[in-house]
Coordinates of C-alpha atoms in Angstrom, one line a residue:
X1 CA 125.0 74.4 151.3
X2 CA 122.8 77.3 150.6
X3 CA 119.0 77.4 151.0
X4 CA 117.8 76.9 147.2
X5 CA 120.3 74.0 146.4
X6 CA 119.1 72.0 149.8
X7 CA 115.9 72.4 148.6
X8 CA 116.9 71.2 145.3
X9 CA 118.9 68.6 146.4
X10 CA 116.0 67.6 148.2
X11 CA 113.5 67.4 145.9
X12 CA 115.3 65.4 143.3
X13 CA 117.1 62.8 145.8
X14 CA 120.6 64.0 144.5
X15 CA 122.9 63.8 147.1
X16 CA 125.7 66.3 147.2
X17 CA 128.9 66.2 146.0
X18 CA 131.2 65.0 148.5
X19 CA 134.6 66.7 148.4
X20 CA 137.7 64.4 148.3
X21 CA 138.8 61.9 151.4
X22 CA 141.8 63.0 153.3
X23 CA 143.7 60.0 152.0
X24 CA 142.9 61.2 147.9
X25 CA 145.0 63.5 146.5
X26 CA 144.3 66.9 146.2
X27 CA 143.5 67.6 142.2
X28 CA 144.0 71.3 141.5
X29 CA 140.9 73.2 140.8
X30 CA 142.5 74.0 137.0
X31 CA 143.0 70.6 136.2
X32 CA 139.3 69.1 137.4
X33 CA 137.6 72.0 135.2
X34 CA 135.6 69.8 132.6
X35 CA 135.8 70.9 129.0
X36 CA 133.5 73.8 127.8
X37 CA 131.8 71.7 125.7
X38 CA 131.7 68.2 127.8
X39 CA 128.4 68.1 129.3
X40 CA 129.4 66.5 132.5
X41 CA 126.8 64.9 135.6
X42 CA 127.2 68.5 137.9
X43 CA 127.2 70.3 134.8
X44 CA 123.4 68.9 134.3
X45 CA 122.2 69.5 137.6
X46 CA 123.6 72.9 137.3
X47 CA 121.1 73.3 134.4
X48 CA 118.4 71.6 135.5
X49 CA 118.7 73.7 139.1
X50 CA 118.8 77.3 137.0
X51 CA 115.7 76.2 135.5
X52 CA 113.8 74.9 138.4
X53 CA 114.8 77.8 140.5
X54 CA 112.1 80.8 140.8
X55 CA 113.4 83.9 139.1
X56 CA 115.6 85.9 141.0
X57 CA 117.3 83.8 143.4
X58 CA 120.7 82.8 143.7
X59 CA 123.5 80.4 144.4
X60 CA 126.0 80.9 147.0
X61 CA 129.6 80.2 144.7
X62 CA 130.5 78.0 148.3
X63 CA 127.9 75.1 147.5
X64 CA 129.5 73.9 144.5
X65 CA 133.5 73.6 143.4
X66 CA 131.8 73.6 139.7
X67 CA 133.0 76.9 137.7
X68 CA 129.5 76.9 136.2
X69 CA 127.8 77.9 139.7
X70 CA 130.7 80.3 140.5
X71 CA 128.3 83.4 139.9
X72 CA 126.1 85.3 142.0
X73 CA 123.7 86.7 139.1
X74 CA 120.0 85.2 138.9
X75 CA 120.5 82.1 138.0
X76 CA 118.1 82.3 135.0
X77 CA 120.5 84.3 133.4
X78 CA 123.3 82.4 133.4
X79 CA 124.2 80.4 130.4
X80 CA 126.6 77.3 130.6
X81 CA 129.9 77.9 128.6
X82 CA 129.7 75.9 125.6
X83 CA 126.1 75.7 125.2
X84 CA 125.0 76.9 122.0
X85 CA 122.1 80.0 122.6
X86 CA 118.8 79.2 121.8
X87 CA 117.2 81.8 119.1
X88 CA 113.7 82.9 117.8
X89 CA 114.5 83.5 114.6
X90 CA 115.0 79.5 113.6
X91 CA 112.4 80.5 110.9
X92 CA 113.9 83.1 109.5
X93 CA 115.3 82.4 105.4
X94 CA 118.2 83.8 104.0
X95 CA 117.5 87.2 101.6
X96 CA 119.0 87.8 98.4
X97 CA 121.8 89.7 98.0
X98 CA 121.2 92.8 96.6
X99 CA 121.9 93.1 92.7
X100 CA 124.1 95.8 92.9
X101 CA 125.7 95.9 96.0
X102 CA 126.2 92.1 96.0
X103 CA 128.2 92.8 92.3
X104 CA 130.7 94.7 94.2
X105 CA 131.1 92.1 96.6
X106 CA 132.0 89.4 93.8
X107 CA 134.2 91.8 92.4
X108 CA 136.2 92.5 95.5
X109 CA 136.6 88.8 95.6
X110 CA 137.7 88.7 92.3
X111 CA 141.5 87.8 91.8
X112 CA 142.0 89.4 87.9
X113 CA 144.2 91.7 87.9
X114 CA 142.3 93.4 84.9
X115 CA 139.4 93.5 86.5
X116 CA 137.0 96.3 85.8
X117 CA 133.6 97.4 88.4
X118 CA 131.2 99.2 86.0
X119 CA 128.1 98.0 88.5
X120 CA 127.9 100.6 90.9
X121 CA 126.3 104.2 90.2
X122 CA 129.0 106.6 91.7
X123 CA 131.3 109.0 89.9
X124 CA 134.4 108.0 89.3
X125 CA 137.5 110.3 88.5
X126 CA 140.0 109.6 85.1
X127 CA 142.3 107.2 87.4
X128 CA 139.1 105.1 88.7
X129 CA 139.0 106.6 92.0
X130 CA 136.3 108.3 94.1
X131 CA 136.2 112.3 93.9
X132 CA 135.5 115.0 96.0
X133 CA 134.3 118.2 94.2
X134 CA 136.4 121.2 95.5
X135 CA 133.6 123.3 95.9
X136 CA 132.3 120.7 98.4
X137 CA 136.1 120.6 99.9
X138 CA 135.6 124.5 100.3
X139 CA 132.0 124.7 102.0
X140 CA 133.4 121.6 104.5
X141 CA 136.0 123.3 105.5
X142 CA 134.4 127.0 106.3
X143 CA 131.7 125.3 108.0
X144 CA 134.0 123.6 110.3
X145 CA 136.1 126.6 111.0
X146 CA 133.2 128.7 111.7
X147 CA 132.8 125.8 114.7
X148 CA 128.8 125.4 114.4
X149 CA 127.1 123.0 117.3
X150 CA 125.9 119.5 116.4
X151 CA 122.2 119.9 117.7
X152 CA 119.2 118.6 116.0
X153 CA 117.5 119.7 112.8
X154 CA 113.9 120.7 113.1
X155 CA 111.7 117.6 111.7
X156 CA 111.8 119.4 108.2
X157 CA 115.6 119.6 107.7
X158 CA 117.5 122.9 107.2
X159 CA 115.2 125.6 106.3
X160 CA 118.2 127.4 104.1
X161 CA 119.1 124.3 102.2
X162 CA 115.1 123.5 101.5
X163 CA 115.1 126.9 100.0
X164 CA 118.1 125.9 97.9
X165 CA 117.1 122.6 96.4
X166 CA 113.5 123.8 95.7
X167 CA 114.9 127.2 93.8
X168 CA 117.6 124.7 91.8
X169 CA 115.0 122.2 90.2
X170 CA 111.9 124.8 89.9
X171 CA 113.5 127.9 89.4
X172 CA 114.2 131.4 91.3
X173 CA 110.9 131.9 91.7
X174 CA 109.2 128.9 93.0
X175 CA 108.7 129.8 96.9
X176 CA 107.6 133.2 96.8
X177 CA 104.1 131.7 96.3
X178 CA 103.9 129.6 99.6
X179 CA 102.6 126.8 97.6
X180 CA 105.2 124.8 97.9
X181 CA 105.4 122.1 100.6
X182 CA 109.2 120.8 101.2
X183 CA 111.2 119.1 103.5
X184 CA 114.4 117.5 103.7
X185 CA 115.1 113.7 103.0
X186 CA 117.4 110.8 103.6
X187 CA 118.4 111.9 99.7
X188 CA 116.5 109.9 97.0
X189 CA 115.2 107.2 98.6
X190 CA 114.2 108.4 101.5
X191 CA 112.4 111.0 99.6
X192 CA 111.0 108.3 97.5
X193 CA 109.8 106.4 100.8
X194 CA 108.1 109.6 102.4
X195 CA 106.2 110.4 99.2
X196 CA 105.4 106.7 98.9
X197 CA 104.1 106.6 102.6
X198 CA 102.1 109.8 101.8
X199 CA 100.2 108.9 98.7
X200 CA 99.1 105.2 100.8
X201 CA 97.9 107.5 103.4
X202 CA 96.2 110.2 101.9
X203 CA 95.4 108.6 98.4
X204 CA 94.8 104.8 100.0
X205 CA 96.8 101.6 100.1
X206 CA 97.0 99.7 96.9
X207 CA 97.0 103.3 95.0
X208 CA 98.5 101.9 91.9
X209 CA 101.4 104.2 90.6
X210 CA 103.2 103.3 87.5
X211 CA 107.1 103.4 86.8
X212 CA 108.7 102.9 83.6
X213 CA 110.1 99.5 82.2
X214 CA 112.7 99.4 83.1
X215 CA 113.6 101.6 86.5
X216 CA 116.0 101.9 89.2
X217 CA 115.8 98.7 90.6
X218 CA 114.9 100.0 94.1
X219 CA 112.0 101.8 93.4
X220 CA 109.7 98.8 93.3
X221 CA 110.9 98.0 96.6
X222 CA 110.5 101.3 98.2
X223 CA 107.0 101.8 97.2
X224 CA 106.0 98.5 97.3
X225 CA 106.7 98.6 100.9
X226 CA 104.9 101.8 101.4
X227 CA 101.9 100.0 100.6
X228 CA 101.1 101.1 96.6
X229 CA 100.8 98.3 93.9
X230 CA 103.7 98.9 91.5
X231 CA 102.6 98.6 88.7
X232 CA 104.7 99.7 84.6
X233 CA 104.3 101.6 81.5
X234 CA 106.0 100.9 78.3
X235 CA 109.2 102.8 77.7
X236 CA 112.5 101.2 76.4
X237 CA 112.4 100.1 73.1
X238 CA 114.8 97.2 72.6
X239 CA 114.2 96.7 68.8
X240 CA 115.1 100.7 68.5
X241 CA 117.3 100.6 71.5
X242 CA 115.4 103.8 72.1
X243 CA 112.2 105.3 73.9
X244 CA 109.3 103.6 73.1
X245 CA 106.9 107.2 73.0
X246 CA 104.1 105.5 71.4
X247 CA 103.9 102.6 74.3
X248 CA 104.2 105.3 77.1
X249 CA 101.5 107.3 75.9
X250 CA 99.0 104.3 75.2
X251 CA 100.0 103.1 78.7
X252 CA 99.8 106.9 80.2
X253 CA 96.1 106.3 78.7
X254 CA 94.9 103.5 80.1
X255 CA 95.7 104.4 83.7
X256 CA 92.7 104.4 85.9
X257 CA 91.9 107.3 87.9
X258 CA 93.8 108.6 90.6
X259 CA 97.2 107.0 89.5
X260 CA 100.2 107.9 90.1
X261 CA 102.7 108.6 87.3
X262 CA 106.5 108.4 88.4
X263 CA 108.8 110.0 85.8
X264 CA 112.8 110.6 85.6
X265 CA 113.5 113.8 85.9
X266 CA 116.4 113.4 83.4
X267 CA 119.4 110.5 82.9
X268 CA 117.4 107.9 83.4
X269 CA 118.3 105.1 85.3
X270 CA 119.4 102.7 84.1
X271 CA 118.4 103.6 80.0
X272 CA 120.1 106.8 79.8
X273 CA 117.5 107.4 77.1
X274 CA 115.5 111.1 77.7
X275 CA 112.6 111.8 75.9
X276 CA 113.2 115.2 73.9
X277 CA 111.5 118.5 74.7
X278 CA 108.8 118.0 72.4
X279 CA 107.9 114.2 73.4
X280 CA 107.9 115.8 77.0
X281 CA 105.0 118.1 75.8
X282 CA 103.3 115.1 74.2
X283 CA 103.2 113.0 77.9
X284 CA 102.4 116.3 79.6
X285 CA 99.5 116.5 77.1
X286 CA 98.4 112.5 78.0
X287 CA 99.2 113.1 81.7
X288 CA 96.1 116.5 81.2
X289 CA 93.4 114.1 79.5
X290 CA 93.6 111.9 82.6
X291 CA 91.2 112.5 86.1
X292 CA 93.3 112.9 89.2
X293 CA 96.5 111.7 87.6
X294 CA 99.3 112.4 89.9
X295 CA 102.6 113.1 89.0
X296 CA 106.2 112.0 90.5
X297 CA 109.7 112.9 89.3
X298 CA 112.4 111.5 90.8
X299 CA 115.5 113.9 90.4
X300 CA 118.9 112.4 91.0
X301 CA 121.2 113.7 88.5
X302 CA 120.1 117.5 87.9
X303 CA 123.4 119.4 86.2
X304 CA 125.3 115.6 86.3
X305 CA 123.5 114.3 82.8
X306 CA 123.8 117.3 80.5
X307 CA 126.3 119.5 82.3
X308 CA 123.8 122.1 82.3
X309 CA 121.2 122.4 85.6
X310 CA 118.9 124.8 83.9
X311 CA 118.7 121.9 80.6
X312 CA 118.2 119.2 83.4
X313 CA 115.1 121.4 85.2
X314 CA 113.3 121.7 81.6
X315 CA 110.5 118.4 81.6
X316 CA 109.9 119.6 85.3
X317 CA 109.8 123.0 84.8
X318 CA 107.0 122.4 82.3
X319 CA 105.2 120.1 83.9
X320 CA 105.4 122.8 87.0
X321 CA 103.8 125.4 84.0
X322 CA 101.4 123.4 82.9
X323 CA 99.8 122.8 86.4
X324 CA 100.2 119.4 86.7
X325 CA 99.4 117.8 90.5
X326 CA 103.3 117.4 91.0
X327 CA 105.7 116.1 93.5
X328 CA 109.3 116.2 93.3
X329 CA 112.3 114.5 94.9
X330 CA 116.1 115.7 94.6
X331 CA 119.2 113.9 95.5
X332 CA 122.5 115.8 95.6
X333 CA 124.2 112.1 95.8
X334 CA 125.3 112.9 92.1
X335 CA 125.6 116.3 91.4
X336 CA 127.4 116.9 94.0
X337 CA 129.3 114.0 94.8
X338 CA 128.0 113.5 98.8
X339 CA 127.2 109.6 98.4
X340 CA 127.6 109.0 102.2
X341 CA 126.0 112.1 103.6
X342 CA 122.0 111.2 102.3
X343 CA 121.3 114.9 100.9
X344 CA 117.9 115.0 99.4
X345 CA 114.5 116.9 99.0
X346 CA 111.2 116.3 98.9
X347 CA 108.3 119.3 97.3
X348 CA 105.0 119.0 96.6
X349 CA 103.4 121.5 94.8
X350 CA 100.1 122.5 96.3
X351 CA 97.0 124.9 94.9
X352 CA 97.8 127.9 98.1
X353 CA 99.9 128.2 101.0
X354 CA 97.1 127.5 103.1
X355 CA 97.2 124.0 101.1
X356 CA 101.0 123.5 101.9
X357 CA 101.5 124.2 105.3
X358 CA 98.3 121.2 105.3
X359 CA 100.5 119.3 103.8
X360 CA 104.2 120.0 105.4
X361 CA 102.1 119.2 108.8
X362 CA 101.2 115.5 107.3
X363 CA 105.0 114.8 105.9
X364 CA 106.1 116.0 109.4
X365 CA 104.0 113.5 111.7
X366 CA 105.0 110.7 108.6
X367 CA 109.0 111.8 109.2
X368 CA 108.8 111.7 113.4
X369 CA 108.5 107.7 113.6
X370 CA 110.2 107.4 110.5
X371 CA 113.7 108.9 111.7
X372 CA 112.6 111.9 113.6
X373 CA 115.0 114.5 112.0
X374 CA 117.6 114.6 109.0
X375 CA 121.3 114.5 109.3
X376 CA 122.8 118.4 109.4
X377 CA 126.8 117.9 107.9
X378 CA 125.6 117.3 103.9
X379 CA 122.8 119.8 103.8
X380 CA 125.0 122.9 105.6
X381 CA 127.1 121.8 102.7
X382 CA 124.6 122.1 99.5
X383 CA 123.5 125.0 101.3
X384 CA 126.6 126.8 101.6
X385 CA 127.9 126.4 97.8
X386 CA 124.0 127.3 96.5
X387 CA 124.0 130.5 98.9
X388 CA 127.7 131.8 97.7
X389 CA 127.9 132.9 94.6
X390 CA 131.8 132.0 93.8
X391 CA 131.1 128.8 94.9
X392 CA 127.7 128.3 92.8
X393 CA 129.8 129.0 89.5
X394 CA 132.4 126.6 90.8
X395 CA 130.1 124.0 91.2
X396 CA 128.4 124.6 87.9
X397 CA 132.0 124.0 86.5
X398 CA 133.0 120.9 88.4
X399 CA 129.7 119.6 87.5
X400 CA 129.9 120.0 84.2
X401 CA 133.3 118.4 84.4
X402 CA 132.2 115.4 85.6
X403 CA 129.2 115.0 82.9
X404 CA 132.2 116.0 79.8
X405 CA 134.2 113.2 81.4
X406 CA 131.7 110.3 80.9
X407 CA 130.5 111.8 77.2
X408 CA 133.9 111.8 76.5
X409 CA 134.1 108.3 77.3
X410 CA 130.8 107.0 75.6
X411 CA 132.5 108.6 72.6
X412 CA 135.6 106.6 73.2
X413 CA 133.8 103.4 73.9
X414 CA 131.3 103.4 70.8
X415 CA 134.9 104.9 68.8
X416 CA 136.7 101.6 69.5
X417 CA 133.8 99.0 69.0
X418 CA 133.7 100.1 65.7
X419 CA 136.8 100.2 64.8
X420 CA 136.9 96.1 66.3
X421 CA 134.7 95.7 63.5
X422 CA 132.0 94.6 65.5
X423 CA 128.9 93.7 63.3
X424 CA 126.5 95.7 65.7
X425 CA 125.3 99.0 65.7
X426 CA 126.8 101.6 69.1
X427 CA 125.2 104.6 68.4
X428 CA 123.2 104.2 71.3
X429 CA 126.3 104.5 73.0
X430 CA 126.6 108.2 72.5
X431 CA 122.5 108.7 72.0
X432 CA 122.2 108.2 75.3
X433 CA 123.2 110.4 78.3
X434 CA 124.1 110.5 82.1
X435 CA 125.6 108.1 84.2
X436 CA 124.1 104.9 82.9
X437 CA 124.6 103.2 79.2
X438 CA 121.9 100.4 78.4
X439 CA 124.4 98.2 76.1
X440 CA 121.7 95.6 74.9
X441 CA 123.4 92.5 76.2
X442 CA 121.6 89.7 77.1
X443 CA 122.5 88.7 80.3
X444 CA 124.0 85.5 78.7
X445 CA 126.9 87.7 77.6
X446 CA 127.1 89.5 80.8
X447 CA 127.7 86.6 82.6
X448 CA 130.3 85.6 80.0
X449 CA 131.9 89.4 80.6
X450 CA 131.7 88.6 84.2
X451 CA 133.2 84.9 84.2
X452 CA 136.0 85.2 81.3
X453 CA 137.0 88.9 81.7
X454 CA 136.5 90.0 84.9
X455 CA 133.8 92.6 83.9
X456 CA 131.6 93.6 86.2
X457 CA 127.9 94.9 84.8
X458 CA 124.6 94.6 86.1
X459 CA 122.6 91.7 84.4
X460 CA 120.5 94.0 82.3
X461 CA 123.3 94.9 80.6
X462 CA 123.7 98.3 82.5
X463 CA 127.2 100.1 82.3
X464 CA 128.0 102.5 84.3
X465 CA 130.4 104.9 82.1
X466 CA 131.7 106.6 85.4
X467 CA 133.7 103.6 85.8
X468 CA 135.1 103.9 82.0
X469 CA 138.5 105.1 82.0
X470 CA 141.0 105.8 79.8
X471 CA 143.0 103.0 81.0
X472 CA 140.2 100.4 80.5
X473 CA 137.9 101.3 77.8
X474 CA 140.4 99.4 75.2
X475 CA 139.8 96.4 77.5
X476 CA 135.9 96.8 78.2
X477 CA 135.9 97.3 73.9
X478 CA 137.7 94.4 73.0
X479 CA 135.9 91.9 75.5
X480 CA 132.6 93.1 74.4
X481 CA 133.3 92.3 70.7
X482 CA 134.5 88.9 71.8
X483 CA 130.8 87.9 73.7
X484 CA 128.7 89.9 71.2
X485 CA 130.4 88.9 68.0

C-alpha cells in the first residue's frame, strides 16, 4: 500500500481490502467491475480519499484492484464514472428563443408538405433557394486564383473596401475631405453595436436614442446592451397602413437634447413603408430645430429596395447636405447576397480631418477587445466588384434583378387576393417596398396561418416577399383570405 492510502486507511480505521483466500475462487477482474452507476463501499472510500487528499498527490494503481483508483493523475482531478458533474451555472434560466431564428426552427420541424418559410430576411431565388450573385461568383474566384495570404486585417478593416462602401452610400466625393471616420464592421450589427458602444462612451450611458415603432427587432437589443435607453417615435400608421409623418415629427420634437435619432436608410424593416423625398426634407427640417440631435441611419438594403443605389443613397445624401451630425452603418448582407461573410461599415461624419482621425482612434481602442480585427474573405469581395468597372455594372444588374423579382411578386400577391374576393384592401401590398411586406394581421391570424397552413410569418404580421414564389403565392393568397375573411 502506498504512503497516502496508509495514511488514509489510518486515519479513518478502514481496514484494507483483503484480496481473496487461496481456497476462494479466482473472479476475473471484468466480471467484479461494479456498475458505473452502482455506488459501491470501495467506490466511497475512493471518493472520500480524493477529497481528503492534499492536492497533487497520487495513488499507486497497486493499492487498490478498484478501476476507479487505476490512475496516476492528481487525484482531485479524477471523477468517478457515473457520477454526474457538479456545475456553477445551477442558477442559470433558460432564454427565449429568438423570434426569427426560432420560426425557422418550427418550420424545419414542420411535416406539411406545403409548407412555406416567409420568416427569415434572406433573398431567395424564383425556385425558393438561396442565390449567389455572379458578380460575387466572379470576384471569389479571381481572388482565390491570384493566391492572396490569410493574415490579419489592420483593426480598421480593409482600407480599399472602406473606401468603397463610404463612396457607394455618400457619393464619389465623400473622402476627399478627410472628414470622414470609417471602419469596417461585423456587417449591420456589429456596426450597430460599435456605434452604440461609442455614443455610451462619448455621449454617456443612458443617452436616450430613439428608433421607430416598429424596428428591426434586434436593434433594441444591440443598443440596449451598449448601455443607451431605447427609447420610440411614432411611425407606422395602422389605421392608414402607412407612415404616420405627423407622429414622427411631433415625437422628433419632443426629444430632449442630445438624442439620438436612428433612421432606415431605406426598405424599412419590417414596414417596407419609406417616407417620400419631400417628407425626408420635412424630418431633416425637425431633426435642424433640435440642440445636439444626433443622427443614425442604418443602411442594409442600399440598391436591394428600389433597384437603384443612387435612389437608395437620396434621404442620406441629404441629410449628408444639410450638415446634419451623422453616422452611418452599411451592410452588404443584402445587396450583395454575402449573409455568412458579416460585410459591413461604419462612417461617421466629422467637422475636419483633424476631427476624424480623433474619432477613428476611439472606434479602434472600442473594436480591439471587441473582436480585434474584421474577417478579410467578404470584404476583398465587395471590394473587388466596386473597384472593377465590368463587374460594378454587373452588380447593378443582378441587383436590380433581385429587387424586380420581389415587386413582381408583391404585384402577384395583392393581384390574387383580390381576385379571392377578399373584403380588405392590399394596396399596401405594392405601396410598399424592399424585402419586407407589413400585411396587417393580427397575430391571432398568424398563428392560424402558422397552425392550419403551414405558413410561416413573424407574429407582427411581417412577410418576407423574398420567400414568395411563383409556385406558392396562389397558396400564401388563398390561406390568407381564409383567416382574414
Amino acid at each position: 500500500m502506498c504512503s497516502p492510502c496508509r495514511s488514509f486507511v489510518k486515519a479513518t480505521d478502514a481496514p484494507p481490502r483483503a484480496g481473496p483466500s487461496s481456497s476462494e475462487p479466482r473472479v476475473r477482474r471484468s466480471d467484479r467491475r461494479p456498475p458505473a452507476t452502482t455506488i459501491t463501499p470501495l467506490l466511497a472510500m475512493t471518493l472520500a480519499l480524493a477529497r481528503a487528499m492534499p492536492s497533487g498527490a497520487r495513488v499507486s494503481a497497486r493499492c487498490w484492484s478498484g478501476p476507479m483508483l487505476h490512475s496516476t493523475r492528481p487525484a482531485a482531478s479524477r471523477i468517478a464514472m457515473g457520477a454526474r458533474p457538479l456545475s456553477s451555472w445551477t442558477d442559470v434560466p433558460m432564454g427565449p428563443a429568438d423570434p426569427i431564428l426560432g420560426l425557422t426552427q418550427e418550420f424545419n420541424a414542420d411535416k406539411n408538405p406545403k409548407k412555406v418559410s416567409l420568416g427569415v430576411g434572406a433573398y431567395r431565388d424564383g425556385a425558393g433557394k438561396p442565390f449567389v450573385l455572379d458578380c460575387v461568383r466572379a470576384a471569389e474566384a479571381d481572388i482565390v486564383s491570384s493566391k492572396m495570404n490569410k493574415e490579419y486585417l489592420g483593426i480598421v478593416g480593409l482600407p480599399e473596401f472602406i473606401g468603397h462602401s463610404v463612396k457607394l452610400m455618400l457619393g464619389p466625393d465623400a473622402m476627399s475631405g478627410g472628414n470622414v471616420a470609417a471602419v469596417q464592421t461585423l456587417s449591420g450589427t456589429g456596426g450597430c453595436r460599435l456605434v452604440g458602444e461609442f455614443y455610451s462612451r462619448f455621449l454617456g450611458k443612458d443617452t436616450p436614442i430613439y428608433m421607430p415603432n416598429p424596428t428591426w427587432a434586434n436593434h433594441k437589443n444591440i443598443f440596449r446592451d451598449a448601455g443607451l435607453s431605447v427609447q420610440s417615435y411614432r411611425y407606422w400608421d395602422p389605421k392608414s397602413l402607412g407612415l404616420d409623418l405627423e407622429g414622427m415629427l411631433a415625437d422628433i420634437k419632443a426629444m430632449p437634447a442630445k438624442s439620438v435619432l436612428l433612421l432606415h436608410a431605406c426598405a424599412h424593416n419590417p414596414t417596407g413603408v419609406d417616407p417620400t423625398m419631400d417628407q425626408w426634407k420635412q424630418i431633416s427640417d425637425a431633426v435642424a430645430a433640435k440642440e445636439d440631435c444626433y443622427v443614425f441611419f442604418d443602411a442594409a438594403y442600399q440598391g436591394f429596395a428600389s433597384g437603384d443605389p443612387e435612389r437608395d443613397a437620396g434621404a442620406v445624401r441629404l441629410f449628408l447636405e444639410r450638415g446634419h451630425k451623422m453616422a452611418l452603418c452599411q451592410s452588404f448582407a443584402k445587396n450583395f447576397g454575402l449573409y455568412g461573410e458579416r460585410v459591413g461599415c461604419l462612417s461617421m461624419i466629422c467637422a475636419d480631418a483633424d476631427e476624424a482621425k480623433r474619432v477613428e482612434s476611439q472606434l479602434k481602442i472600442l473594436i480591439r477587445p471587441m473582436y480585434s480585427n474584421p474577417p478579410v474573405h467578404g470584404a476583398r469581395i465587395v471590394s473587388k466588384v466596386l473597384g472593377d468597372e465590368a463587374l460594378t455594372k454587373q452588380w447593378r444588374g443582378e441587383c436590380k434583378g433581385m429587387a424586380d423579382r420581389i415587386i413582381s411578386m408583391r404585384t402577384a400577391l395583392r393581384s390574387k387576393l383580390e381576385g379571392l374576393g377578399s373584403k380588405h384592401s392590399w394596396q399596401h401590398v405594392t405601396d410598399q417596398i424592399g424585402m419586407f411586406c407589413y400585411s396587417g394581421l393580427t397575430e391571432e391570424q398568424v398563428l392560424k396561418l402558422r397552425s392550419e397552413y403551414a405558413i410561416y410569418i413573424t407574429n407582427d404580421g411581417r412577410i418576407s416577399m423574398a420567400g414568395v414564389t411563383e409556385s406558392n403565392v396562389d397558396y400564401l393568397a388563398e390561406s390568407m383570405v381564409k383567416v382574414t375573411g
